[in-house]
mmCIF file of C-alpha atoms in Angstrom:
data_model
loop_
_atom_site.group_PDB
_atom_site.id
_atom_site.type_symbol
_atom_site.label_atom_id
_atom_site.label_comp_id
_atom_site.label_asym_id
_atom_site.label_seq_id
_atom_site.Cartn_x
_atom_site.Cartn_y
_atom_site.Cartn_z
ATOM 1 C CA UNK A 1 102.088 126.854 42.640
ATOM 2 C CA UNK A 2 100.962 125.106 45.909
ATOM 3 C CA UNK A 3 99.636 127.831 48.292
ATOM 4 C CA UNK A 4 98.904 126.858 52.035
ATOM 5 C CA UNK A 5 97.367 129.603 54.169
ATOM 6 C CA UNK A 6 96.671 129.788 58.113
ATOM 7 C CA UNK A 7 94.550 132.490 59.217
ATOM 8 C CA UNK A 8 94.401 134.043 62.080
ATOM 9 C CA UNK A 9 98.308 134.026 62.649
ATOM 10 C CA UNK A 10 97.611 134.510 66.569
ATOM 11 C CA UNK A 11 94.442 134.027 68.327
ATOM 12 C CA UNK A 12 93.885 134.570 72.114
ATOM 13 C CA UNK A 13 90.339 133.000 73.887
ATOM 14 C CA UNK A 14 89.415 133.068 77.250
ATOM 15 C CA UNK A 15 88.812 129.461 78.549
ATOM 16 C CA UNK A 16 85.689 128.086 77.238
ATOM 17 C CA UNK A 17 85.169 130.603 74.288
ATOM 18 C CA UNK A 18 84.858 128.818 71.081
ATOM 19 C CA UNK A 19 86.477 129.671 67.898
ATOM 20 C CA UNK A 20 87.536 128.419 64.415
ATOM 21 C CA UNK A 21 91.106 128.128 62.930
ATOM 22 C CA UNK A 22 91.035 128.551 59.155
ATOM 23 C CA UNK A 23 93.552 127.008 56.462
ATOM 24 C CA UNK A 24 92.975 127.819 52.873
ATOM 25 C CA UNK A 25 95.013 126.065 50.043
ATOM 26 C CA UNK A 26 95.542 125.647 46.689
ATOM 27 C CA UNK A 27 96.659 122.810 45.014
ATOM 28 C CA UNK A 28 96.246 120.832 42.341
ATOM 29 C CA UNK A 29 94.193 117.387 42.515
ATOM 30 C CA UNK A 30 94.218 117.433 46.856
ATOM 31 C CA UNK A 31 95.502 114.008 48.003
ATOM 32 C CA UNK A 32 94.745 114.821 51.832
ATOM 33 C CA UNK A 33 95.007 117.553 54.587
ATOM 34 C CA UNK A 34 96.657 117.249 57.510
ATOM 35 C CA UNK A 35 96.268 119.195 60.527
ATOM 36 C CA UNK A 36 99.252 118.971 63.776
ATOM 37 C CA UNK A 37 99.490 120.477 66.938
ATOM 38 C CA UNK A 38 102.761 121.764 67.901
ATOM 39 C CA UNK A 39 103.891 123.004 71.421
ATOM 40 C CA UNK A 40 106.730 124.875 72.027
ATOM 41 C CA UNK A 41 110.105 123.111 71.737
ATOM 42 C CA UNK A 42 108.320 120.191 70.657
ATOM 43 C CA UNK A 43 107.565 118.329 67.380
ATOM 44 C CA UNK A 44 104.320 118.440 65.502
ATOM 45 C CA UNK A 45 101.933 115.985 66.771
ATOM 46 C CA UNK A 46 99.258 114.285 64.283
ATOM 47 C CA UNK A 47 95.505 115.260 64.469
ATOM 48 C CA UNK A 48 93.507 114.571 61.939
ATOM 49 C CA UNK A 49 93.400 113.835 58.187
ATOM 50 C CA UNK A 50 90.732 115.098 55.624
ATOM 51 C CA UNK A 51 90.885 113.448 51.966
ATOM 52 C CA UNK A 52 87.286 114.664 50.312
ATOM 53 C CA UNK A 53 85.028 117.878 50.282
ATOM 54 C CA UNK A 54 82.294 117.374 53.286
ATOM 55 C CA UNK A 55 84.240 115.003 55.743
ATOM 56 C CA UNK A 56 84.491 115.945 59.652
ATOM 57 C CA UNK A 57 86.842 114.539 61.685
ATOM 58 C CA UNK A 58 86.498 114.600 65.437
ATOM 59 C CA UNK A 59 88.580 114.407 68.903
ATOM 60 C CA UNK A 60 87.798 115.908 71.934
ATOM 61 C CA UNK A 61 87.035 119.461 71.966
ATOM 62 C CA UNK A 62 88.421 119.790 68.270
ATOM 63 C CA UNK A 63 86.651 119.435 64.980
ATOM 64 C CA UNK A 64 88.394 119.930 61.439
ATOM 65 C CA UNK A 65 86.135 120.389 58.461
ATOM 66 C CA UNK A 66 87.107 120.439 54.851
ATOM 67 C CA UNK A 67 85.785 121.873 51.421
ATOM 68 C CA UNK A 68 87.179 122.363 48.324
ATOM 69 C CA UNK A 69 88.914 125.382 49.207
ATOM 70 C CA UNK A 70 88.977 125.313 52.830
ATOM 71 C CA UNK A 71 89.706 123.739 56.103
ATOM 72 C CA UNK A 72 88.323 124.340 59.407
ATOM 73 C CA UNK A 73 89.530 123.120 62.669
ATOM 74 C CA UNK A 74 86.731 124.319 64.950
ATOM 75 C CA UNK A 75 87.646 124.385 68.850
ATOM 76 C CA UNK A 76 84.799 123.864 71.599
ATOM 77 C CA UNK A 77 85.193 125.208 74.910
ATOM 78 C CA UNK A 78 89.061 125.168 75.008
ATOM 79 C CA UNK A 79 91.181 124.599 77.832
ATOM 80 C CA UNK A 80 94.467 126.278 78.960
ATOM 81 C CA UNK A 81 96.123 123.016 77.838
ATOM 82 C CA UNK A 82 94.727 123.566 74.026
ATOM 83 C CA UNK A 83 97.129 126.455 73.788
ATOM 84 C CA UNK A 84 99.624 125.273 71.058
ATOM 85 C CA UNK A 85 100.407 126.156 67.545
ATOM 86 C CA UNK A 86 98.063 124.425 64.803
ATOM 87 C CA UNK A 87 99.447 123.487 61.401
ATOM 88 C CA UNK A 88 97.752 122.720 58.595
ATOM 89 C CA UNK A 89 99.875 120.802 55.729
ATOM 90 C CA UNK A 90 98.830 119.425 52.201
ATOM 91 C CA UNK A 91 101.122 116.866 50.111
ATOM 92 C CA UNK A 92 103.461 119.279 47.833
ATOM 93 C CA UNK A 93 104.390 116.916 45.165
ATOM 94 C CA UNK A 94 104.994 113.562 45.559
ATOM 95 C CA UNK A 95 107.362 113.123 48.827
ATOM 96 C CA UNK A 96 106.495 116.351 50.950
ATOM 97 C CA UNK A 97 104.227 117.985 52.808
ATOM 98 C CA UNK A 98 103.710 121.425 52.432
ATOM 99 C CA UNK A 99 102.979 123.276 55.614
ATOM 100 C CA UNK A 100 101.489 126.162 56.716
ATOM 101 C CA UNK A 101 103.302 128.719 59.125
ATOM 102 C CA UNK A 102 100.670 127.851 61.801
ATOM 103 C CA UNK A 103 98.093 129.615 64.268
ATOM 104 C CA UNK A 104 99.533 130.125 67.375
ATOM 105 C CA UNK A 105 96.146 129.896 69.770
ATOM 106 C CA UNK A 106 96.748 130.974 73.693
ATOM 107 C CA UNK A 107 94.150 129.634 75.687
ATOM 108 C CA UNK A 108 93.314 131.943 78.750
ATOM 109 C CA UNK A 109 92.050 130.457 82.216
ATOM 110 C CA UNK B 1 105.270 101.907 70.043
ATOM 111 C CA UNK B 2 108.425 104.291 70.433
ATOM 112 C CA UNK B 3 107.623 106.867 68.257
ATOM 113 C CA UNK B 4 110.612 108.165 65.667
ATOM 114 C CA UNK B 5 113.429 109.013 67.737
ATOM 115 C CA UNK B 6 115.821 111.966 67.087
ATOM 116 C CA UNK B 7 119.548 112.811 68.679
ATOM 117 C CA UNK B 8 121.176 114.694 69.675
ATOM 118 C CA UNK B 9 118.002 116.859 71.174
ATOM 119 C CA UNK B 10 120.331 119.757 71.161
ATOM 120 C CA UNK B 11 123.819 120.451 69.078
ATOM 121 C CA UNK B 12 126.217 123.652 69.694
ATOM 122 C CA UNK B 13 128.115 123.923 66.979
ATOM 123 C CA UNK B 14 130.724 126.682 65.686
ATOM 124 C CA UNK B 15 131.262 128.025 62.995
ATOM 125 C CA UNK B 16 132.818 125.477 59.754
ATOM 126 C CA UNK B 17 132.167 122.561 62.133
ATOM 127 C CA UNK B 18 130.157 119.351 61.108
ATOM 128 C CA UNK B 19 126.971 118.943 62.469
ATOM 129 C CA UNK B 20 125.138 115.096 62.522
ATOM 130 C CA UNK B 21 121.486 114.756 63.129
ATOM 131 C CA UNK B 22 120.528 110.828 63.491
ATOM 132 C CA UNK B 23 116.630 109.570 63.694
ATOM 133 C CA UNK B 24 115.245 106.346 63.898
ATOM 134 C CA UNK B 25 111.597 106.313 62.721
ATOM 135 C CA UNK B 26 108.845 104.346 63.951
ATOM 136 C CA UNK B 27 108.834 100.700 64.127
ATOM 137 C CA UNK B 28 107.262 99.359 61.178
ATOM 138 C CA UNK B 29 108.440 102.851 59.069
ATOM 139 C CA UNK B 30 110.594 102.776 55.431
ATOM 140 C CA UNK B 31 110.017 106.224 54.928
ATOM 141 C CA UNK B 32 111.990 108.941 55.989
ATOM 142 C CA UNK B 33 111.755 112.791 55.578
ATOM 143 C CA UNK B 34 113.421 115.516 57.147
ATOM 144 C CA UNK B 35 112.153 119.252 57.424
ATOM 145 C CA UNK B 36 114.013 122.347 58.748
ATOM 146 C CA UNK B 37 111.724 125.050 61.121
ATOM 147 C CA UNK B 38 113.365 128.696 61.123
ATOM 148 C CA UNK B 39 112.661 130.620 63.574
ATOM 149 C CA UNK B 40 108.834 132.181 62.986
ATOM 150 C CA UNK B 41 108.634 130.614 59.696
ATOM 151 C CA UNK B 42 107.154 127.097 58.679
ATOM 152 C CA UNK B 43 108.817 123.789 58.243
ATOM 153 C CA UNK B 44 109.893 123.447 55.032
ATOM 154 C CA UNK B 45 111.057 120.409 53.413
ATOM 155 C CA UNK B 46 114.549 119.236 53.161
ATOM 156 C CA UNK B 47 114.623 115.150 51.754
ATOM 157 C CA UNK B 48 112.973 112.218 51.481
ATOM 158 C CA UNK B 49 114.278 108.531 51.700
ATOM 159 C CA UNK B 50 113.842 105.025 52.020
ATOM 160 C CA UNK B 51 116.200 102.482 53.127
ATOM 161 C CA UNK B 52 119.555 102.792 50.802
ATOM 162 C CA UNK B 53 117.792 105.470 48.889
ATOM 163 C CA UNK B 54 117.461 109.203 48.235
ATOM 164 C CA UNK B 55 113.857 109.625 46.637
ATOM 165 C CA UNK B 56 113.739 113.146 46.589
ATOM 166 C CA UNK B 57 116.117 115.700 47.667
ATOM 167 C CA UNK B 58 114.622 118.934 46.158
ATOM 168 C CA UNK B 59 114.735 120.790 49.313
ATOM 169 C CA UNK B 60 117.954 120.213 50.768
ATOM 170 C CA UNK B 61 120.864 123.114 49.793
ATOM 171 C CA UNK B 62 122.892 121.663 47.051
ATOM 172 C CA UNK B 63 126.095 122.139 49.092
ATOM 173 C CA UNK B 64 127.405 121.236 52.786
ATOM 174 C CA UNK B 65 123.974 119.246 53.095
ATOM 175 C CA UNK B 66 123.489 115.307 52.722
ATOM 176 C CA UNK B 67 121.239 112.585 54.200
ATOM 177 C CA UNK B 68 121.492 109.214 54.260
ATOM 178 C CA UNK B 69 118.950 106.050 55.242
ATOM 179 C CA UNK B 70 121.801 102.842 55.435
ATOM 180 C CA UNK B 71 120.288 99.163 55.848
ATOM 181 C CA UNK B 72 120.776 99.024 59.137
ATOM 182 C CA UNK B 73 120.851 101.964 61.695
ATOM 183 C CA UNK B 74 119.392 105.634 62.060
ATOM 184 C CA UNK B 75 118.825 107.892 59.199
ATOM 185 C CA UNK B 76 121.662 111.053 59.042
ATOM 186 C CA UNK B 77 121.034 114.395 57.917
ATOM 187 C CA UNK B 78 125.149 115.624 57.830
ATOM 188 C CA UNK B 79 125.860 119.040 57.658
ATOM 189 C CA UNK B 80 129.137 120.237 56.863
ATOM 190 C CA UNK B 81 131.108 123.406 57.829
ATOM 191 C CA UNK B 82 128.126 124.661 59.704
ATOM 192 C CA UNK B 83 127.241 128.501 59.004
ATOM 193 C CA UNK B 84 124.960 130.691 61.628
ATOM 194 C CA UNK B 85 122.229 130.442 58.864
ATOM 195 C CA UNK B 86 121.944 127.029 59.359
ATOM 196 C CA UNK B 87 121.166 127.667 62.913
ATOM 197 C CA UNK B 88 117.246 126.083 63.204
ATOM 198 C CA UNK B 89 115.154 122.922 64.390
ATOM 199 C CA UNK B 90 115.577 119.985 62.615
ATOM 200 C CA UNK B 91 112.626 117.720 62.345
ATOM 201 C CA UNK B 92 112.225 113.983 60.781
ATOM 202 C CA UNK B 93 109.041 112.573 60.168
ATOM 203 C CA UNK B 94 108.462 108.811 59.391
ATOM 204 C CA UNK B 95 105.439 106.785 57.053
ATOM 205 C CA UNK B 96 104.666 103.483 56.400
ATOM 206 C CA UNK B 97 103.639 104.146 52.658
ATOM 207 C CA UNK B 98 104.374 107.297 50.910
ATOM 208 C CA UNK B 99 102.795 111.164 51.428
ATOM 209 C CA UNK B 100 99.984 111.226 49.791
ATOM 210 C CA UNK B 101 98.642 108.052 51.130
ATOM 211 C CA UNK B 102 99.933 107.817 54.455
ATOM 212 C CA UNK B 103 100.050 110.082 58.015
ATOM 213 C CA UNK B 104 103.648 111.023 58.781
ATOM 214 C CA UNK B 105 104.745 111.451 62.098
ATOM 215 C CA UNK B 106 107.189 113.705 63.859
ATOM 216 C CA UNK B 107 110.075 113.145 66.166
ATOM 217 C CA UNK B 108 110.865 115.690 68.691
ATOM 218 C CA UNK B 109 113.524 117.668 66.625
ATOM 219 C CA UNK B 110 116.904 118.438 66.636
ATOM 220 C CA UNK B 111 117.934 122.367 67.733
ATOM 221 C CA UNK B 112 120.826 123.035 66.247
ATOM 222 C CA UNK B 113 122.640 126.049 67.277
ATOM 223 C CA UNK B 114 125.899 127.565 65.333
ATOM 224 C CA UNK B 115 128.140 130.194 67.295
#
């Protein structure tokens, strides 16, 4: 069965403290991996996509790493503003994606 | 661009009333999908179409639940004789080709709220 897991469920930084956000899945023959940043009352909003083992993807302060077991979305010197929930999502059978329940990261100034 | 569009933002609904969620998805878009948030957990999905079609509805509740995509207009995620349970944020996302091969994107939701 499909299996997407976010780890740490709640993570709290000071501003400018650097941390990773971890997502862990298994599935069977990965066809992509999505990570979306969602803010309160709001609806996810794209990041990044990862399709192979060994590919980085970058924007701003974030980073999002993938192996074959394992994503990483690495966050540089955040900013108060960063402070969202972060999904990670892989495609759950044909039609879906299959999401995570999130980290909720609180960026403190 | 407008991104995909979803209305009412907000619905109050009682109890055994009919709720209808509408979304229009991004220019250029023929697939649909709709997922349902519950409070603290993740979104799960709910159905997938394209234009006149249901591809996939594994995820919607067999009863009181139905989506369409018609030729012309918004796609409609009905919900009949609304229960508390059903009480949650309604999302649609919108591709150009299917999951798997293709970034879907999110509208800003639907809250629905049953009394």
């Amino acid at each position: 069965e499909d299996q997407v897991t976010q780890s740490p469920e709640a993570l709290r930084l000071q501003e400018g403290e650097s941390s990773s956000l971890n997502c862990s899945y298994t599935v069977s023959g990965l066809r992509g991996l999505f990570w979306y940043r969602q803010d309160p009352g709001k609806g996810p909003e794209f990041l990044f996509t990862l399709y192979s083992a060994g590919e980085e993807k970058e924007k701003e302060r974030l980073k999002a790493t993938l192996t074959k077991k394992e994503s990483f979305l690495h966050i540089t010197a955040p900013k108060p503003e960063d402070s969202a929930t972060y999904l990670c999502a892989v495609p759950g059978g044909a039609n879906n994606l299959f999401f995570g329940t999130g980290t909720r990261l609180t960026v403190i100034p | 661009n407008a991104g995909v569009m979803q209305n009412p933002r907000h619905l109050v609904r009682r109890r055994g009333q009919e709720a209808r969620l509408r979304c229009s998805p991004m220019k250029g878009h023929s697939h649909v999908y709709w997922y349902r948030q519950l409070p603290e957990e993740g979104l799960k999905f709910m159905v997938y179409l394209q234009k006149e079609n249901i591809i996939d509805e594994s995820g919607m509740p067999k009863e009181r639940f139905s989506a369409e995509f018609p030729k012309e207009g918004p796609s409609i995620l009905r919900i009949q004789q609304v229960v508390r349970g059903d009480s949650a944020a309604y999302f649609c996302a919108s591709s150009v080709q299917p999951t798997g091969t293709d970034t879907q994107y999110f509208g800003p939701g639907t809250r629905l709220t049953v009394l």
